[in-house]
Coordinates of C-alpha atoms in Angstrom, one line a residue:
Chain A
D28 CA 4.6 -11.7 -15.8
A29 CA 4.7 -7.5 -16.6
G30 CA 3.1 -5.8 -13.4
V31 CA 1.2 -2.9 -13.1
I32 CA 2.2 -0.2 -16.0
Q33 CA 2.5 3.9 -15.7
S34 CA 3.6 6.5 -18.2
P35 CA 5.1 8.7 -18.2
R36 CA 7.2 8.2 -15.3
H37 CA 8.5 11.9 -14.5
E38 CA 6.7 15.0 -16.0
V39 CA 7.2 18.5 -15.6
T40 CA 4.9 21.0 -15.8
E41 CA 4.1 24.7 -15.9
M42 CA 0.9 25.6 -13.9
G43 CA -1.9 26.1 -15.5
Q44 CA -1.1 23.3 -18.2
E45 CA -3.2 19.9 -18.3
V46 CA -1.7 17.4 -17.2
T47 CA -2.8 13.5 -17.8
L48 CA -1.1 10.3 -16.5
R49 CA -1.5 6.4 -17.7
C50 CA -2.2 3.9 -15.7
K51 CA -2.7 -0.3 -17.2
P52 CA -3.4 -2.7 -14.4
I53 CA -2.1 -6.4 -14.1
S54 CA -3.9 -8.5 -16.0
G55 CA -7.1 -10.3 -15.0
H56 CA -7.3 -7.6 -12.5
N57 CA -10.6 -5.8 -12.0
S58 CA -10.8 -3.3 -9.6
L59 CA -8.4 0.1 -9.9
F60 CA -7.0 2.5 -7.8
W61 CA -5.2 6.1 -7.4
Y62 CA -3.4 7.1 -4.8
R63 CA -0.7 10.2 -4.2
Q64 CA 2.1 10.7 -2.0
T65 CA 3.3 13.7 -0.4
M66 CA 5.7 14.5 2.4
M67 CA 3.2 16.0 4.7
R68 CA 0.1 13.9 3.6
G69 CA 1.8 10.6 2.9
L70 CA -0.2 8.1 0.6
E71 CA -3.5 8.6 -0.2
L72 CA -6.6 7.1 -2.1
L73 CA -8.5 9.9 -5.0
I74 CA -10.0 7.1 -7.1
Y75 CA -10.9 3.5 -7.5
F76 CA -13.0 1.9 -10.3
N77 CA -14.3 -1.8 -10.1
N78 CA -14.5 -3.4 -13.3
N79 CA -14.4 -0.6 -14.8
V80 CA -16.4 1.5 -13.0
P81 CA -16.3 4.5 -10.5
I82 CA -16.4 3.1 -6.6
D83 CA -15.2 5.6 -4.9
D84 CA -13.8 9.2 -6.2
S85 CA -14.6 10.7 -2.3
G86 CA -10.2 11.5 -2.1
M87 CA -10.0 14.0 -5.7
P88 CA -9.0 17.5 -4.2
E89 CA -11.3 18.9 -6.4
D90 CA -12.8 19.2 -9.6
R91 CA -9.6 19.7 -11.1
F92 CA -9.0 16.1 -11.1
S93 CA -10.9 13.7 -13.3
A94 CA -10.3 10.0 -14.1
K95 CA -11.1 7.3 -16.2
M96 CA -11.8 4.1 -17.1
P97 CA -12.4 2.8 -20.4
N98 CA -11.5 -0.5 -21.1
A99 CA -10.1 -3.3 -18.0
S100 CA -6.3 -2.5 -19.4
F101 CA -6.6 1.1 -19.6
S102 CA -7.3 4.4 -16.9
T103 CA -6.0 7.8 -17.3
L104 CA -5.7 10.7 -14.8
K105 CA -6.7 14.0 -15.6
I106 CA -5.2 17.1 -14.1
Q107 CA -6.7 21.0 -15.5
P108 CA -5.4 23.3 -14.2
S109 CA -2.5 21.8 -12.6
E110 CA -0.8 23.9 -9.9
P111 CA 2.2 24.0 -8.1
R112 CA 0.2 22.1 -5.0
D113 CA -0.3 19.4 -7.2
S114 CA 3.4 18.5 -6.8
A115 CA 3.8 15.2 -5.4
V116 CA 3.8 10.9 -6.6
Y117 CA 1.0 9.7 -8.4
F118 CA 0.6 6.3 -8.1
C119 CA -1.6 3.2 -9.8
A120 CA -2.8 0.2 -8.3
S121 CA -4.8 -3.0 -8.6
T122 CA -6.1 -6.1 -7.7
D123 CA -8.6 -9.3 -8.6
S124 CA -9.1 -9.5 -4.8
Y125 CA -7.7 -7.9 -1.6
E126 CA -3.9 -7.3 -1.9
Q127 CA -3.1 -4.3 -3.8
Y128 CA -0.3 -4.4 -6.2
F129 CA 1.4 -1.2 -7.2
G130 CA 3.2 0.4 -10.5
P131 CA 6.0 2.3 -10.2
G132 CA 4.5 5.3 -10.2
T133 CA 4.5 9.5 -12.1
R134 CA 6.7 11.4 -10.3
L135 CA 4.7 14.7 -11.0
T136 CA 6.1 18.7 -11.0
V137 CA 4.3 21.4 -11.4
T138 CA 6.3 24.9 -11.6
Chain B
Q18 CA -12.4 9.8 10.1
K19 CA -10.6 6.6 10.0
E20 CA -6.9 6.6 11.2
V21 CA -4.1 4.5 11.1
E22 CA -0.5 5.9 12.8
Q23 CA 2.3 4.7 12.7
N24 CA 5.5 6.2 15.2
S25 CA 7.5 8.3 11.9
G26 CA 11.1 7.3 14.3
P27 CA 13.5 6.7 12.6
L28 CA 13.8 2.6 14.0
S29 CA 17.2 1.7 14.2
V30 CA 17.8 -2.3 14.3
P31 CA 21.7 -3.8 14.9
E32 CA 21.7 -6.4 11.9
G33 CA 21.0 -9.8 12.7
A34 CA 18.6 -8.5 16.0
I35 CA 14.7 -8.6 15.5
A36 CA 13.2 -5.3 14.1
S37 CA 9.6 -4.6 15.5
L38 CA 7.4 -2.3 14.3
N39 CA 3.3 -1.0 15.6
C40 CA 0.3 0.3 13.6
T41 CA -2.7 0.8 15.3
Y42 CA -5.8 2.2 13.6
S43 CA -9.8 3.6 14.5
D44 CA -11.8 1.2 12.3
R45 CA -13.5 -0.5 14.6
V46 CA -14.9 -2.8 11.9
S47 CA -11.7 -2.8 9.7
Q48 CA -11.5 -5.8 7.8
S49 CA -7.8 -6.0 6.6
F50 CA -4.2 -5.3 7.2
F51 CA -1.3 -5.4 5.0
W52 CA 2.3 -4.4 5.3
Y53 CA 3.7 -2.2 2.6
R54 CA 7.9 -1.9 2.2
Q55 CA 9.1 1.7 0.5
Y56 CA 12.6 2.0 -0.4
S57 CA 13.4 5.9 -1.2
G58 CA 12.7 6.5 -4.4
K59 CA 10.3 3.3 -5.2
S60 CA 6.5 2.3 -5.1
P61 CA 4.8 0.4 -2.5
E62 CA 6.0 -3.2 -2.1
L63 CA 3.3 -5.9 -0.8
I64 CA 5.5 -8.1 1.9
M65 CA 2.1 -9.2 4.5
S66 CA -1.4 -9.1 5.1
I67 CA -3.5 -10.6 7.2
Y68 CA -6.7 -10.9 7.8
S69 CA -7.6 -13.1 11.3
N70 CA -6.8 -12.7 14.5
G71 CA -3.3 -13.6 15.9
D72 CA 0.4 -14.3 14.0
K73 CA 1.3 -15.3 10.0
E74 CA 4.8 -16.1 9.4
D75 CA 6.3 -16.0 5.8
G76 CA 9.4 -16.4 5.8
R77 CA 11.5 -13.6 8.2
F78 CA 8.5 -11.6 8.1
T79 CA 5.5 -11.9 10.9
A80 CA 2.4 -10.2 11.0
Q81 CA 0.4 -10.1 14.3
L82 CA -2.9 -9.0 14.4
N83 CA -5.6 -8.2 17.9
K84 CA -8.7 -6.7 16.5
A85 CA -9.8 -5.8 20.1
S86 CA -7.6 -3.7 20.6
Q87 CA -7.1 -3.1 17.4
Y88 CA -3.4 -3.3 16.9
V89 CA -0.9 -4.4 14.2
S90 CA 2.5 -5.5 14.0
L91 CA 5.1 -6.3 11.7
L92 CA 8.2 -8.0 13.1
I93 CA 11.8 -9.4 10.7
R94 CA 13.9 -11.7 12.3
D95 CA 17.5 -11.8 11.5
S96 CA 17.0 -8.5 10.0
Q97 CA 19.9 -7.3 7.1
P98 CA 20.9 -4.2 5.7
S99 CA 18.4 -4.6 2.6
D100 CA 15.3 -4.6 5.4
S101 CA 15.9 -0.5 5.9
A102 CA 13.1 1.3 4.2
T103 CA 10.1 2.4 4.9
Y104 CA 6.6 0.6 6.2
L105 CA 3.5 1.8 5.6
C106 CA 0.8 -0.2 7.2
A107 CA -2.3 -0.2 6.1
V108 CA -6.1 -1.0 6.6
I109 CA -8.8 -1.5 4.5
P110 CA -12.5 -1.3 6.2
Y111 CA -15.2 -3.2 6.0
S112 CA -17.2 -2.7 2.6
G113 CA -18.8 -6.1 2.1
G114 CA -17.6 -7.6 -0.2
G115 CA -15.1 -6.5 -3.4
A116 CA -11.9 -4.6 -3.0
D117 CA -11.8 -1.2 -1.0
G118 CA -9.3 2.0 -1.1
L119 CA -6.7 1.1 1.4
T120 CA -6.2 3.6 4.2
F121 CA -1.9 3.7 5.4
G122 CA -0.5 5.7 8.0
K123 CA 2.8 7.8 7.6
G124 CA 5.4 5.0 7.7
T125 CA 8.1 3.9 10.1
H126 CA 11.6 4.0 8.5
L127 CA 13.2 1.7 9.8
I128 CA 18.0 1.9 9.2
I129 CA 19.2 -1.6 10.5
Q130 CA 23.1 -0.7 11.5
P131 CA 24.9 -3.1 10.1

């Protein structure tokens, strides 16, 4: 079975540019989560969806961040404009119960 | 502010010994608890979940939960060099049902010495 799929795996961009991260959850999972991991702050929840509906976006750092889930098999996390402090690994996870399974992550570097 | 605390380590354990990893959490009504293993440069991998007080065993891994003390632990028996990784404790607070976001500790770096 395919796990959670994320793209791109690596992204290097310049400050001010728009960045879009993509995630395909495990088929049949109805909840999707976006997390960010940095050395300083560890793993932090940004936003999550249940049945494609955003439930809690209190972890989104600021208005530069937005996330969508147009259907059950696809979600995007967009940063516009990007800043160097957004550099981190962004993980997507999905579940059909309580146990969450993580994708491989996108390593974002903003110069 | 819901918090999950772990000793960052490194925790060094000789091969074949028992590794003991500990975690405390601040939200008394938390209901679901997880241990993830993360190798350097990789994503977190779920290795144990526990929902009720007591012990839960799966192969060489045993998770222990004490809700009264707000304490979760992970024991790894017969430690192998391949167990060397960062172990993340994660908690879901009571949410009334349905999935909810995980609150993670910073992780404990475990080193198994051959």
